[in-house]
């Protein structure tokens, strides 16, 4: 079973508008962290934002916010005031507390294109 | 601040040739180090991880091996490359295996095996 599911292969958004990228996760672990990364065409994975399983407040980081709904097991990324430079692939990922490697489990990604 | 380097940035190698990709981390000590591979347009798959010098664990059986000769150096190797080894290889580090700490990635190496 997929542990991280990103159902939107591609998304378009108009410049200056907000966009939500969906992510659902599956784990029986009580302790876990959820992460979003941005991968521009250069390939580098850029860390954007993090949410811990015990955090009650939604994480925010500048124009990025994470809409964390624990009961639904969703951790959607919201980008406000989109910019042309936001065009990239976005990955949702999870680290589980019971993991003995600390590896990140990635979704398949969502390609976001910002239109001028 | 911490930085992570990878080289080479791109590599084109014939089938059957050896491989050595290097990753180094600056600005931290005793990091956890990871090698991931990304197939085109896909998410990342963990290949190897290391919690200390000489300590390597493999996540999936494959044609590759890893070594950690120094605290902040992580090397990915192969004796004979296969076509299926083509991909984008990313090295990452984190403070520990806690689910509440980020992993930070290097710029990656794009490997094409012909």
Coordinates of C-alpha atoms in Angstrom, one line a residue:
Chain A
X1 CA 0.0 0.0 0.0
X2 CA 1.2 3.5 -0.8
X3 CA 2.3 5.3 2.3
X4 CA 2.3 8.7 0.7
X5 CA -0.3 9.5 -2.0
X6 CA -0.2 12.6 -4.1
X7 CA -3.2 12.4 -6.4
X8 CA -2.5 15.4 -8.6
X9 CA 0.2 14.7 -11.2
X10 CA 0.0 18.2 -12.5
X11 CA -1.5 21.5 -11.5
X12 CA -1.8 25.0 -13.0
X13 CA -2.2 28.2 -11.1
X14 CA -2.3 31.8 -12.1
X15 CA 0.4 34.1 -10.8
X16 CA -0.5 35.8 -7.5
X17 CA -3.2 33.2 -6.7
X18 CA -3.1 30.6 -4.0
X19 CA -2.8 26.9 -4.8
X20 CA -3.3 23.7 -2.7
X21 CA -1.3 20.6 -3.3
X22 CA -2.8 17.4 -1.9
X23 CA -1.1 14.8 0.2
X24 CA -2.5 11.9 2.1
X25 CA -0.4 9.5 4.2
X26 CA -0.8 6.1 5.7
X27 CA 0.9 5.0 8.9
X28 CA 0.1 3.2 12.1
X29 CA 2.9 4.9 13.9
X30 CA 1.9 7.6 16.5
X31 CA 5.1 9.6 16.0
X32 CA 5.9 10.8 12.5
X33 CA 6.9 13.9 10.6
X34 CA 5.5 15.2 7.4
X35 CA 7.7 17.2 5.0
X36 CA 7.3 19.0 1.7
X37 CA 10.1 19.5 -0.7
X38 CA 10.4 21.5 -3.9
X39 CA 12.3 20.1 -6.9
X40 CA 13.0 22.7 -9.6
X41 CA 14.2 21.6 -13.0
X42 CA 17.8 21.7 -11.7
X43 CA 17.0 18.7 -9.6
X44 CA 17.9 19.8 -6.2
X45 CA 15.4 18.9 -3.4
X46 CA 14.7 22.0 -1.4
X47 CA 13.1 21.6 2.0
X48 CA 10.0 23.8 2.4
X49 CA 8.0 23.0 5.5
X50 CA 7.5 20.4 8.2
X51 CA 4.7 19.2 10.5
X52 CA 5.1 16.9 13.4
X53 CA 2.4 14.4 14.3
X54 CA 1.9 15.9 17.7
X55 CA 1.8 19.5 16.5
X56 CA -1.6 21.0 17.1
X57 CA -1.0 24.1 15.0
X58 CA -0.6 24.1 11.3
X59 CA 3.0 24.8 10.2
X60 CA 3.7 28.0 8.3
X61 CA 6.8 29.2 6.6
X62 CA 6.5 32.4 4.7
X63 CA 4.2 31.8 1.7
X64 CA 4.0 28.1 2.5
X65 CA 1.5 26.6 5.0
X66 CA 0.6 23.1 5.7
X67 CA -3.1 22.2 6.2
X68 CA -2.7 19.2 8.6
X69 CA -5.8 17.1 9.2
X70 CA -4.7 14.3 11.4
X71 CA -8.0 12.4 11.5
X72 CA -8.1 12.4 7.7
X73 CA -4.4 11.7 7.4
X74 CA -3.9 14.6 5.1
X75 CA -1.1 17.2 4.9
X76 CA -1.8 19.5 2.1
X77 CA 0.6 22.2 1.1
X78 CA -0.8 25.7 0.5
X79 CA 1.2 28.2 -1.5
X80 CA -0.1 31.7 -1.3
X81 CA 0.5 34.5 -3.8
X82 CA 2.1 32.1 -6.4
X83 CA 5.2 33.3 -8.2
X84 CA 6.7 32.2 -11.5
X85 CA 9.6 30.8 -9.6
X86 CA 7.2 28.4 -7.8
X87 CA 7.0 26.3 -11.0
X88 CA 8.5 23.0 -10.0
X89 CA 7.8 19.5 -8.8
X90 CA 6.6 19.2 -5.2
X91 CA 7.0 16.1 -3.1
X92 CA 5.3 15.2 0.1
X93 CA 7.3 12.9 2.4
X94 CA 7.1 11.2 5.8
X95 CA 9.5 10.0 8.4
X96 CA 8.2 7.4 10.8
X97 CA 9.3 7.2 14.4
X98 CA 9.5 3.4 14.4
X99 CA 11.9 3.5 11.4
X100 CA 15.4 2.4 12.2
X101 CA 16.8 4.2 9.3
X102 CA 15.1 7.6 9.5
X103 CA 14.4 7.4 5.8
X104 CA 12.0 9.7 4.0
X105 CA 9.1 8.0 2.3
X106 CA 8.1 10.0 -0.8
X107 CA 5.0 10.4 -2.8
X108 CA 5.1 10.5 -6.6
X109 CA 5.1 14.3 -6.7
X110 CA 2.9 17.0 -8.2
X111 CA 4.2 19.3 -11.0
X112 CA 3.1 22.8 -10.5
X113 CA 3.1 25.4 -13.3
X114 CA 2.5 29.0 -12.5
X115 CA 1.0 31.0 -15.4
X116 CA 1.9 34.7 -15.9
Chain B
X1 CA 25.7 26.7 8.3
X2 CA 25.7 23.3 6.9
X3 CA 26.2 22.5 3.2
X4 CA 26.2 19.3 1.2
X5 CA 28.2 18.7 -1.9
X6 CA 28.0 16.1 -4.6
X7 CA 30.1 15.4 -7.6
X8 CA 30.1 14.9 -10.4
X9 CA 27.0 16.8 -11.4
X10 CA 26.4 14.7 -14.5
X11 CA 28.0 11.5 -15.7
X12 CA 27.6 9.4 -18.8
X13 CA 29.1 5.9 -18.5
X14 CA 29.1 2.7 -20.7
X15 CA 27.6 -0.5 -19.4
X16 CA 30.1 -2.5 -17.5
X17 CA 32.2 0.4 -16.4
X18 CA 32.9 1.3 -12.7
X19 CA 31.2 4.1 -10.8
X20 CA 32.2 6.4 -7.9
X21 CA 29.9 9.2 -6.7
X22 CA 31.0 11.3 -3.8
X23 CA 29.1 13.3 -1.2
X24 CA 30.5 15.5 1.5
X25 CA 28.8 17.5 4.2
X26 CA 30.2 20.6 5.9
X27 CA 29.3 22.4 9.0
X28 CA 28.1 19.4 11.1
X29 CA 29.6 16.4 12.8
X30 CA 28.4 12.8 12.9
X31 CA 25.5 13.2 10.5
X32 CA 23.2 10.5 9.3
X33 CA 23.9 10.1 5.6
X34 CA 21.6 8.7 2.9
X35 CA 21.8 7.8 -0.8
X36 CA 18.6 8.0 -2.7
X37 CA 17.8 7.3 -6.4
X38 CA 15.1 9.0 -8.4
X39 CA 13.8 7.5 -11.6
X40 CA 12.5 10.0 -14.2
X41 CA 9.5 11.9 -12.9
X42 CA 9.2 9.7 -9.8
X43 CA 9.7 10.0 -6.1
X44 CA 12.9 9.0 -4.3
X45 CA 13.9 5.5 -3.2
X46 CA 16.4 5.0 -0.4
X47 CA 19.5 3.0 -1.4
X48 CA 21.8 3.2 1.5
X49 CA 22.1 4.9 4.9
X50 CA 24.9 5.4 7.4
X51 CA 24.9 6.4 11.0
X52 CA 28.7 6.5 11.4
X53 CA 32.1 5.8 9.8
X54 CA 32.2 2.4 8.3
X55 CA 28.5 1.7 9.2
X56 CA 26.5 1.1 6.0
X57 CA 23.1 -0.4 5.6
X58 CA 21.4 -1.3 2.3
X59 CA 17.8 -0.7 1.9
X60 CA 17.4 -2.7 -1.4
X61 CA 19.6 -5.3 -3.0
X62 CA 21.2 -4.0 -6.1
X63 CA 24.3 -3.6 -8.2
X64 CA 25.6 -0.7 -6.0
X65 CA 27.6 -0.4 -2.8
X66 CA 28.3 2.5 -0.4
X67 CA 31.2 3.4 1.9
X68 CA 31.8 6.0 4.5
X69 CA 35.5 6.4 4.9
X70 CA 35.3 9.7 6.9
X71 CA 32.6 11.2 9.1
X72 CA 31.3 13.6 6.5
X73 CA 32.1 11.6 3.3
X74 CA 29.7 9.2 1.7
X75 CA 30.6 7.3 -1.5
X76 CA 28.4 5.4 -3.9
X77 CA 30.1 2.8 -6.0
X78 CA 29.6 0.1 -8.6
X79 CA 32.1 -2.4 -10.1
X80 CA 30.1 -2.8 -13.3
X81 CA 27.2 -0.5 -14.3
X82 CA 24.0 -1.8 -15.7
X83 CA 21.5 0.1 -17.9
X84 CA 19.1 0.1 -15.0
X85 CA 21.5 2.1 -12.9
X86 CA 20.7 5.2 -14.8
X87 CA 18.9 7.8 -12.7
X88 CA 19.3 10.9 -10.5
X89 CA 21.3 10.2 -7.4
X90 CA 20.8 12.3 -4.3
X91 CA 22.7 12.4 -1.1
X92 CA 21.1 13.7 2.0
X93 CA 22.0 14.3 5.7
X94 CA 20.1 14.6 8.9
X95 CA 21.0 15.1 12.5
X96 CA 19.6 11.7 13.5
X97 CA 16.7 9.3 12.7
X98 CA 14.1 11.3 14.5
X99 CA 10.9 11.8 12.5
X100 CA 10.9 15.4 13.7
X101 CA 14.1 16.5 12.0
X102 CA 14.5 17.4 8.3
X103 CA 16.7 15.8 5.8
X104 CA 18.8 18.1 3.6
X105 CA 19.8 17.2 0.1
X106 CA 22.7 17.8 -2.1
X107 CA 22.4 19.0 -5.7
X108 CA 22.4 15.5 -7.1
X109 CA 24.3 13.5 -9.8
X110 CA 22.5 12.7 -13.0
X111 CA 23.9 9.3 -14.3
X112 CA 23.3 8.0 -17.7
X113 CA 24.4 4.5 -18.5
X114 CA 24.7 3.7 -22.3

